[in-house]
Coordinates of C-alpha atoms in Angstrom, one line a residue:
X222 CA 37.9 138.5 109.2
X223 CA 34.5 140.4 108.3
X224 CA 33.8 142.3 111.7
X225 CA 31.5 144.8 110.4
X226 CA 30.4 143.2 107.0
X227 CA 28.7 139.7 105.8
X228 CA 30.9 137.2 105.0
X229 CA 33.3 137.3 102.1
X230 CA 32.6 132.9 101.3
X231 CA 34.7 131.0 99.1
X232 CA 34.3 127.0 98.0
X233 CA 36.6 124.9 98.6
X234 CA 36.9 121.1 96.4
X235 CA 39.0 118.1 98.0
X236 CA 39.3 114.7 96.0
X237 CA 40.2 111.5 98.3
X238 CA 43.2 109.5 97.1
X239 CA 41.8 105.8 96.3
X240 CA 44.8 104.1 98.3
X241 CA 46.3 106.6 100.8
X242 CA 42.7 108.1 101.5
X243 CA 44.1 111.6 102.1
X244 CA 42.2 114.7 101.1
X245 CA 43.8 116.8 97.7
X246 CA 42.9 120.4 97.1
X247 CA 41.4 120.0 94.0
X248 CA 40.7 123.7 93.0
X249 CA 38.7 126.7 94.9
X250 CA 35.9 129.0 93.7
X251 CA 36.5 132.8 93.4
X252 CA 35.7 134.8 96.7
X253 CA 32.5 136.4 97.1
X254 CA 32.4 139.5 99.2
X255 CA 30.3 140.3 101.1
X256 CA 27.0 137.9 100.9
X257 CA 25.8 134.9 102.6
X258 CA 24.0 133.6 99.5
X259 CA 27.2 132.9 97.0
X260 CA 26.6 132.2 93.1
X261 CA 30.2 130.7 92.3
X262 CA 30.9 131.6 88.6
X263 CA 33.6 128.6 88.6
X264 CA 32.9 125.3 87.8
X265 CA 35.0 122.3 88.4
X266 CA 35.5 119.6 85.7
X267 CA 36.5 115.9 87.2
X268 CA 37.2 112.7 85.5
X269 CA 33.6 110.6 86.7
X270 CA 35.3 106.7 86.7
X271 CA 32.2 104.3 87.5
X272 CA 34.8 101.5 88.9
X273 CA 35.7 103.7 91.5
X274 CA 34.7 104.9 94.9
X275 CA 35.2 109.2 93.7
X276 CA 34.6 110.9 97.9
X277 CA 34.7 115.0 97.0
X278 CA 35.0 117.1 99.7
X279 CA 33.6 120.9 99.5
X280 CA 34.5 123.2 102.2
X281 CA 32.6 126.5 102.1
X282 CA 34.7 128.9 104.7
X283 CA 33.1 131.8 106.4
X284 CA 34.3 134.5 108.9
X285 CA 37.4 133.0 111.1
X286 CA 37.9 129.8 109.5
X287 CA 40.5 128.3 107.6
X288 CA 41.2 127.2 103.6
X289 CA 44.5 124.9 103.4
X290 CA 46.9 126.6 101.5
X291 CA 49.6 124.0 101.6
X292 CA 50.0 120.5 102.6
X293 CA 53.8 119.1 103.0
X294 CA 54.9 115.5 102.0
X295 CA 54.9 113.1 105.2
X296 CA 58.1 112.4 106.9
X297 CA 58.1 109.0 108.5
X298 CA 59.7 107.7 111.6
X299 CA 61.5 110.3 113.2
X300 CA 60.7 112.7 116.3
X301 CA 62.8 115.4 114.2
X302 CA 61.2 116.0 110.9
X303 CA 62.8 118.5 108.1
X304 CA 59.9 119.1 105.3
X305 CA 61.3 120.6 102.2
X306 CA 61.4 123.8 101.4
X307 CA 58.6 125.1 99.2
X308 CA 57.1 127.9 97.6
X309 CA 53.5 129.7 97.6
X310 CA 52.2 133.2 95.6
X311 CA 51.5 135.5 98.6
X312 CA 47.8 135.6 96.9
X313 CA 47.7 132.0 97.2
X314 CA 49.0 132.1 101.6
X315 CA 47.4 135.4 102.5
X316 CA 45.7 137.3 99.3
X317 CA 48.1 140.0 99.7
X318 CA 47.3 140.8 103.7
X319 CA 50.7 140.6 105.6
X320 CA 48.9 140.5 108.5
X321 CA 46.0 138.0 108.1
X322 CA 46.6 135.0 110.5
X323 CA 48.2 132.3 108.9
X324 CA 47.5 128.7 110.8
X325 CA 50.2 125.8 111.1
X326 CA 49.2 122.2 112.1
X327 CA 50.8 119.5 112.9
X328 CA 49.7 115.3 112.3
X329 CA 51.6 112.1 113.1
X330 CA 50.7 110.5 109.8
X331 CA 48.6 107.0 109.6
X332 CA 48.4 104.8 107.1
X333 CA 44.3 104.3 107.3
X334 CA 44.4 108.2 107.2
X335 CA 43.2 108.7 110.8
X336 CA 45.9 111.0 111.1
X337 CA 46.6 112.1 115.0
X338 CA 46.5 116.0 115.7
X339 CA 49.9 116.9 116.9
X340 CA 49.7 120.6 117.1
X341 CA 49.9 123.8 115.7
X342 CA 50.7 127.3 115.9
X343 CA 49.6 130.8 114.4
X344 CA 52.2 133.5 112.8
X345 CA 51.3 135.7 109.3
X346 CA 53.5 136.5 106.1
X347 CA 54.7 139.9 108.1
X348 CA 56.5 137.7 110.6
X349 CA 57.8 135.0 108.8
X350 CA 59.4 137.5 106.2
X351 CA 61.7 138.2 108.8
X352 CA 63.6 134.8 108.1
X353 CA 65.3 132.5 110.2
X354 CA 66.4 133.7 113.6
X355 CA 66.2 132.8 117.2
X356 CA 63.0 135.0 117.0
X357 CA 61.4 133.5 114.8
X358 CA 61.0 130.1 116.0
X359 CA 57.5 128.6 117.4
X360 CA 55.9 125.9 119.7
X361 CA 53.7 123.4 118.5
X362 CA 50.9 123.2 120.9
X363 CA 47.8 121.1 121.2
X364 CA 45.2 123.5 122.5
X365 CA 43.2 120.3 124.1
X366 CA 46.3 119.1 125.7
X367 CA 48.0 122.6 126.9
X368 CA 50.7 121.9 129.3
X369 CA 51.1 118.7 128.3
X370 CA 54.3 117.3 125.8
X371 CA 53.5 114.5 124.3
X372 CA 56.3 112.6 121.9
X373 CA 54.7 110.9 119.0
X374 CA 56.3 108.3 116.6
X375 CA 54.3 106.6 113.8
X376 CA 53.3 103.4 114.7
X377 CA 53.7 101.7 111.4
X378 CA 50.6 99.6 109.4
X379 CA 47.2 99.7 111.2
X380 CA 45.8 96.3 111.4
X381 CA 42.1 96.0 111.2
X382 CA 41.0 92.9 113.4
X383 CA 38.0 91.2 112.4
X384 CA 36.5 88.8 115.1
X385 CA 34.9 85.7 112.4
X386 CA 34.2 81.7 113.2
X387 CA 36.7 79.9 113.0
X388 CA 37.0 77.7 110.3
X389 CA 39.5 74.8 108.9
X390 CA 42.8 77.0 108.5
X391 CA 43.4 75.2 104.8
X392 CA 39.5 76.1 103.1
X393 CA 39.6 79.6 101.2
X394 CA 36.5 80.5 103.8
X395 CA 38.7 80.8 106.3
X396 CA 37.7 83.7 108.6
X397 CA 41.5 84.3 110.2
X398 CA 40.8 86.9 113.4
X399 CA 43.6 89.6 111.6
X400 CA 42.1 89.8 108.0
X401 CA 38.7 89.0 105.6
X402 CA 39.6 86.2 103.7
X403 CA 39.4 86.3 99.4
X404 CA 35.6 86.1 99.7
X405 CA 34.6 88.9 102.0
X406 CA 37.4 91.2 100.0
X407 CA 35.8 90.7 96.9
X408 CA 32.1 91.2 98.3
X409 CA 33.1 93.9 100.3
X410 CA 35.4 96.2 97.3
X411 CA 32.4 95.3 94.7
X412 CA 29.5 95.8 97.0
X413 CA 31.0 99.4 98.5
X414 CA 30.9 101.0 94.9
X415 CA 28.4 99.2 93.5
X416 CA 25.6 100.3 96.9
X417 CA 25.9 103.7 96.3
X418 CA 24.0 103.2 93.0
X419 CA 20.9 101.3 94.5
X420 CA 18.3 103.8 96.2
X421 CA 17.3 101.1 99.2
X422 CA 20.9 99.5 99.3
X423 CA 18.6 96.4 99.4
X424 CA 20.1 93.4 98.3
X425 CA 19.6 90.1 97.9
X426 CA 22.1 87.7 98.6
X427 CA 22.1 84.0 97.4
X428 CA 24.4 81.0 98.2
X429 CA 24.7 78.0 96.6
X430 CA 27.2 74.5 96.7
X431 CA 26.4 74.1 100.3
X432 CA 24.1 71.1 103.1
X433 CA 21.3 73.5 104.6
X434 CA 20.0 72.4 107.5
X435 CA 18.3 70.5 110.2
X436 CA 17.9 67.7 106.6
X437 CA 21.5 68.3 105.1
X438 CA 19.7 68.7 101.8
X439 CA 22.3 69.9 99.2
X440 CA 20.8 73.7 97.9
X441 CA 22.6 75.7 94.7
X442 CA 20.1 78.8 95.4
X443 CA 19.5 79.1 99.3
X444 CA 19.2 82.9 101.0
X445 CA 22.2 83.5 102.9
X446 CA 20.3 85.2 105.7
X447 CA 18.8 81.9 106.2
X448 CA 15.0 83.4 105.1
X449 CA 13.7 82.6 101.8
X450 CA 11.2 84.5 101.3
X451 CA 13.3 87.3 102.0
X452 CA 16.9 87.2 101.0
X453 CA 17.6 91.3 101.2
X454 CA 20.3 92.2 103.3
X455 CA 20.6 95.8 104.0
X456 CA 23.4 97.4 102.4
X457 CA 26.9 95.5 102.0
X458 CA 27.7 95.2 105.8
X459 CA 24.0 93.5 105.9
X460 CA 25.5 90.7 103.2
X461 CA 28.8 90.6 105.0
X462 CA 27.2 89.7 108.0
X463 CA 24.6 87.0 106.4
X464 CA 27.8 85.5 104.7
X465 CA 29.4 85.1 108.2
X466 CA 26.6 83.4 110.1
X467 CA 26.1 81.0 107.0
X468 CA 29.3 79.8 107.6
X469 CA 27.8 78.7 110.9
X470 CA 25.2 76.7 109.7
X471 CA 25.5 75.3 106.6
X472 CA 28.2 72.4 105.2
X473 CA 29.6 73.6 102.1
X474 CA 29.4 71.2 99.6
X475 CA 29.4 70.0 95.7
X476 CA 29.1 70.2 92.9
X477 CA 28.8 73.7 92.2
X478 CA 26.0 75.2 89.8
X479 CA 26.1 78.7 88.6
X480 CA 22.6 77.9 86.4
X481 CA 20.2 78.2 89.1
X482 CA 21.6 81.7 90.4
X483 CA 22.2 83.3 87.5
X484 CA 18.0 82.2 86.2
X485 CA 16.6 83.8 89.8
X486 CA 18.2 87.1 88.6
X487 CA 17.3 86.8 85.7
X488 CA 13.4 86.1 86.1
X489 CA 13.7 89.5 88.1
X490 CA 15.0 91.5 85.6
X491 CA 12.9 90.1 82.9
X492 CA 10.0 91.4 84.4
X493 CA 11.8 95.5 84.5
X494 CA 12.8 96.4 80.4
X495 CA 12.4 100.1 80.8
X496 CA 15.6 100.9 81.8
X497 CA 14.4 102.0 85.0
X498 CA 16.5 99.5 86.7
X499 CA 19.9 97.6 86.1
X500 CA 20.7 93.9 87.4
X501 CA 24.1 93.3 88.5
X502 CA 25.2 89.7 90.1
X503 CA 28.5 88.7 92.0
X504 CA 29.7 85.6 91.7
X505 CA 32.4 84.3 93.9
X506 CA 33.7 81.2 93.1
X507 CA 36.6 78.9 93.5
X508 CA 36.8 78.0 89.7
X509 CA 35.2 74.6 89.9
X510 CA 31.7 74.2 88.2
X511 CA 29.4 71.5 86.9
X512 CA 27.1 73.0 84.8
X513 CA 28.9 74.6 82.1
X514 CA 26.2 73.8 79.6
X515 CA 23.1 75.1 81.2
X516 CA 25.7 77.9 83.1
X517 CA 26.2 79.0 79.0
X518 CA 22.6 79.0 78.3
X519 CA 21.8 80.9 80.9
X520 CA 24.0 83.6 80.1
X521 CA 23.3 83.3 76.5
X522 CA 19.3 84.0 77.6
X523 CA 20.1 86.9 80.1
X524 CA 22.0 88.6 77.3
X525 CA 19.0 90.2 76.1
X526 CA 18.1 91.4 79.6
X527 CA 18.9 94.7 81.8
X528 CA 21.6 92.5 83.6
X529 CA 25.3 92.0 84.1
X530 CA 27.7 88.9 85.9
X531 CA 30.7 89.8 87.7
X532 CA 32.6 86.7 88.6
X533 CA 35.8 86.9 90.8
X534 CA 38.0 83.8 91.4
X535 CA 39.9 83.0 94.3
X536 CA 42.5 80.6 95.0
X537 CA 44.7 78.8 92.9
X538 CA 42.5 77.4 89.9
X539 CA 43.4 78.2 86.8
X540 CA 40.0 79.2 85.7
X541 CA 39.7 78.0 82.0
X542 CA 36.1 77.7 82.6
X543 CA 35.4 81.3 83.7
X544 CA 37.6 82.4 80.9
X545 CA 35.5 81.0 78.8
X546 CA 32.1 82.3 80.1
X547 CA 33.8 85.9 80.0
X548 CA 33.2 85.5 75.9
X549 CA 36.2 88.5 75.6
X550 CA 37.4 87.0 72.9
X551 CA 35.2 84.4 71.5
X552 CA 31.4 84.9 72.1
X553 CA 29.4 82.4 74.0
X554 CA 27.0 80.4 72.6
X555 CA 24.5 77.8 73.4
X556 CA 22.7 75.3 71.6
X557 CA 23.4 77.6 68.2
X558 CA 22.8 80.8 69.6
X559 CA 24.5 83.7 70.4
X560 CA 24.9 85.8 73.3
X561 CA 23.1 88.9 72.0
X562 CA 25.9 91.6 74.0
X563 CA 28.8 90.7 76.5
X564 CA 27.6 90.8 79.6
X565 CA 29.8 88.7 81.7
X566 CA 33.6 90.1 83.1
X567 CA 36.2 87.9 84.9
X568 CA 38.8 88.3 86.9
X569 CA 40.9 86.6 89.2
X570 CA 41.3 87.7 92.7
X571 CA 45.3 86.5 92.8
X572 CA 45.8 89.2 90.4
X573 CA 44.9 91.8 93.3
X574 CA 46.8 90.6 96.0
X575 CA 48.9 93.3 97.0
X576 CA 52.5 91.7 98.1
X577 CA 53.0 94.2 100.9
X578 CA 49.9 93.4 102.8
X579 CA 47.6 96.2 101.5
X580 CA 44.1 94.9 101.2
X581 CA 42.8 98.4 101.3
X582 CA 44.9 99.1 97.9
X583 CA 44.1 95.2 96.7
X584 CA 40.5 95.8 97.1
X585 CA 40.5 99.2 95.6
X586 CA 42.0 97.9 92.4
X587 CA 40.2 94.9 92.2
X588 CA 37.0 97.0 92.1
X589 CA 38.3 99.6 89.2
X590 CA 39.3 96.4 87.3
X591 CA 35.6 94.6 88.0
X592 CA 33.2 97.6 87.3
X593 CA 35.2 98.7 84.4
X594 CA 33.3 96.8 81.9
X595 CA 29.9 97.6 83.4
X596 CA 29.1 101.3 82.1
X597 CA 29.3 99.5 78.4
X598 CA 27.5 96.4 79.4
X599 CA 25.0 99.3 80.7
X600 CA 25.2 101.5 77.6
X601 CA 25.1 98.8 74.6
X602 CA 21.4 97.0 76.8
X603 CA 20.0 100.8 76.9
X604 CA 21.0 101.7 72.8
X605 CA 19.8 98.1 71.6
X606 CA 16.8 98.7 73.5
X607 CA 16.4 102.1 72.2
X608 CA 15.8 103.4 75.5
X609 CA 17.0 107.3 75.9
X610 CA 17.8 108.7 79.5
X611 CA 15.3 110.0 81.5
X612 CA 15.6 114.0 82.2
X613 CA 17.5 114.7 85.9
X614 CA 15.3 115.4 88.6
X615 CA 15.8 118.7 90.2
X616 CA 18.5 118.9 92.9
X617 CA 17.6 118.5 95.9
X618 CA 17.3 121.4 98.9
X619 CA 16.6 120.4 102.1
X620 CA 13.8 122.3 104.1
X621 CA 15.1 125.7 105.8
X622 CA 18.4 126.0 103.7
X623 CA 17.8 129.0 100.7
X624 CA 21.6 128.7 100.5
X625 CA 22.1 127.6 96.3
X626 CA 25.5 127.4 95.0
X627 CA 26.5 126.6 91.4
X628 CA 29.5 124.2 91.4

């Protein structure tokens, strides 16, 4: 600790595991002695995958805090844990000080990665150098619970309840009170990575195949918010919401169109063809359609436009249909023309299902898989187009806070 001096600050970066969501040391910055306006010379270099949900943490630690050193492998069910031995440079533990302070914690592990604060104790290198003895043995404590002993034993998977309508058990919009059925999952593992690349997290979300009411009038483009003129839910808890009190209201209901969806996204993005903005639609569908030949044309049309279809199947179909409208290995036509660029990707939703129970893990997956065609889609509209990227804006600094590092 700096009692007489500025601080000596040194940067910290932590990458988040896509299925266990536990934080990585990633790699750390040089220290700088002695300043409370650090210019790191080290940069990091990561892998940026578009598909994926990449959280980065950066701790910058001061005067009397803490940088993880070490993190041991979880031992599971047991109130007597024995972690392997391991080993550590004495740079790496203490930078050489014997005597700096040298922290210990304690979690009971959880599978969500809410892991519960057990304890922890404080020694340094000096003392633990002295080996294994009857001296050298410490108590875990819980400074918030002092006095208190509390046993702890991992409680297994955490289940997330989700409180939906109840709907006829056999129908694949199901809404069981322990789990999101195929349709939310796929809505909710696109729409989380796909959000953080809209500025307003605005977005418009459509239903179609369904009896609106009070008439009962059949509808294949219909606001599931229930307000036409304004169909924007905000952000993908907004559409996850709109899609549960639809469910309410409306009978579902053929024959199932995809024509009249995909054309309202695409008048929208006819009218942007600067590059300035990017179209993407979701369709979730059970595999059964009716307008193949105007769905085709439709597609073949928005080709040429700043837009992208993801469709994800669910249930048991077999989806010839969808594999054909994906155009992976035969380009779709219509009427003699081509699809100018492949702008469609497919996949089935049974694919994801992960046999343990792990929706977390299928959803993550089924995103990367989804979005992975996307950045080309993206790339091959811009470079027909001729359109070149726009410089960066400057990054941003919030008002009062001269601090500037260089990561």
């Amino acid at each position: 600790m700096d009692t007489f001096s500025k601080s000596d600050p040194i940067c910290v970066l932590y990458t988040q595991g896509i299925s266990n969501k536990e934080w990585r040391e990633f790699g750390r910055t040089e220290v700088i002695e002695n300043t409370l306006n650090p210019e790191f010379v080290r940069k990091f270099i990561l892998d940026y995958f578009f598909e994926e949900r990449q959280n980065l943490r950066f701790d910058l630690n001061e005067d009397g805090t803490f940088t993880t050193c070490h993190k041991t492998e979880v031992v599971k069910n047991t109130l007597n844990p024995v972690w392997q031995a391991f080993k550590i440079p004495v740079r790496a533990l203490c930078n050489g000080d014997y005597d700096r302070t040298i922290k210990i914690e304690c979690y009971d592990w959880d599978r969500d990665g809410s892991h519960d604060f057990i304890g922890e104790f404080t020694t340094s290198y000096r003392e633990l150098s002295r080996g294994q003895s009857q001296f050298n043995v410490y108590e875990v404590v819980n400074p918030k619970k002092k006095g208190k002993k509390k046993k702890y034993l991992n409680s297994g998977t955490v289940t997330l309840l989700s409180f939906l309508v109840d709907i006829e058990p056999t129908s694949l919009h199901y809404m069981s009170p322990y789990q999101m059925n195929a349709y939310a999952m796929a809505m909710k593992a696109v729409g989380e990575i796909i959000q953080d690349y809209d500025s307003d997290k605005m977005f418009p979300a459509l239903g179609f195949g369904a009896k609106l009411p009070p008439d009962g009038r059949v509808s294949h483009e219909f606001a599931l918010n229930g307000n036409p003129q304004n169909p924007y839910c905000a952000g993908i808890d907004g559409v996850m919401e709109a899609y549960y009190q639809s469910l309410k209201s409306v009978c579902l209901y053929g024959p199932t169109n995809f024509s009249p969806v995909i054309n309202h996204v695409a008048r929208y993005a006819a009218s942007v063809k600067d590059g300035s903005q990017y179209f993407i639609l979701l369709i979730i569908t059970d595999g059964v359609i009716s307008d193949m030949a105007q769905t085709k044309e439709s597609i073949v049309n928005a080709s040429c436009l700043p837009m992208s279809i993801i469709i994800v199947g669910v249930g048991p179909a077999e989806f010839d249909a969808m594999i054909e409208l994906d155009g992976d290995e035969v380009r779709i036509s219509s009427k003699g023309r081509y699809a100018e660029r492949d702008i469609v990707q497919f996949v089935p939703f049974r694919d994801y299902t992960d046999r343990t129970g792990n929706h977390i893990l299928s959803m993550a997956r089924l995103a990367k898989d989804v979005l992975a065609e996307i950045p080309d889609q993206f790339l091959s509209y811009m470079r027909i187009r001729g359109i070149k990227p726009s410089p960066a804006p400057p990054p941003y600094t919030p008002p009062g806070h001269p601090l500037q590092t260089q990561i």
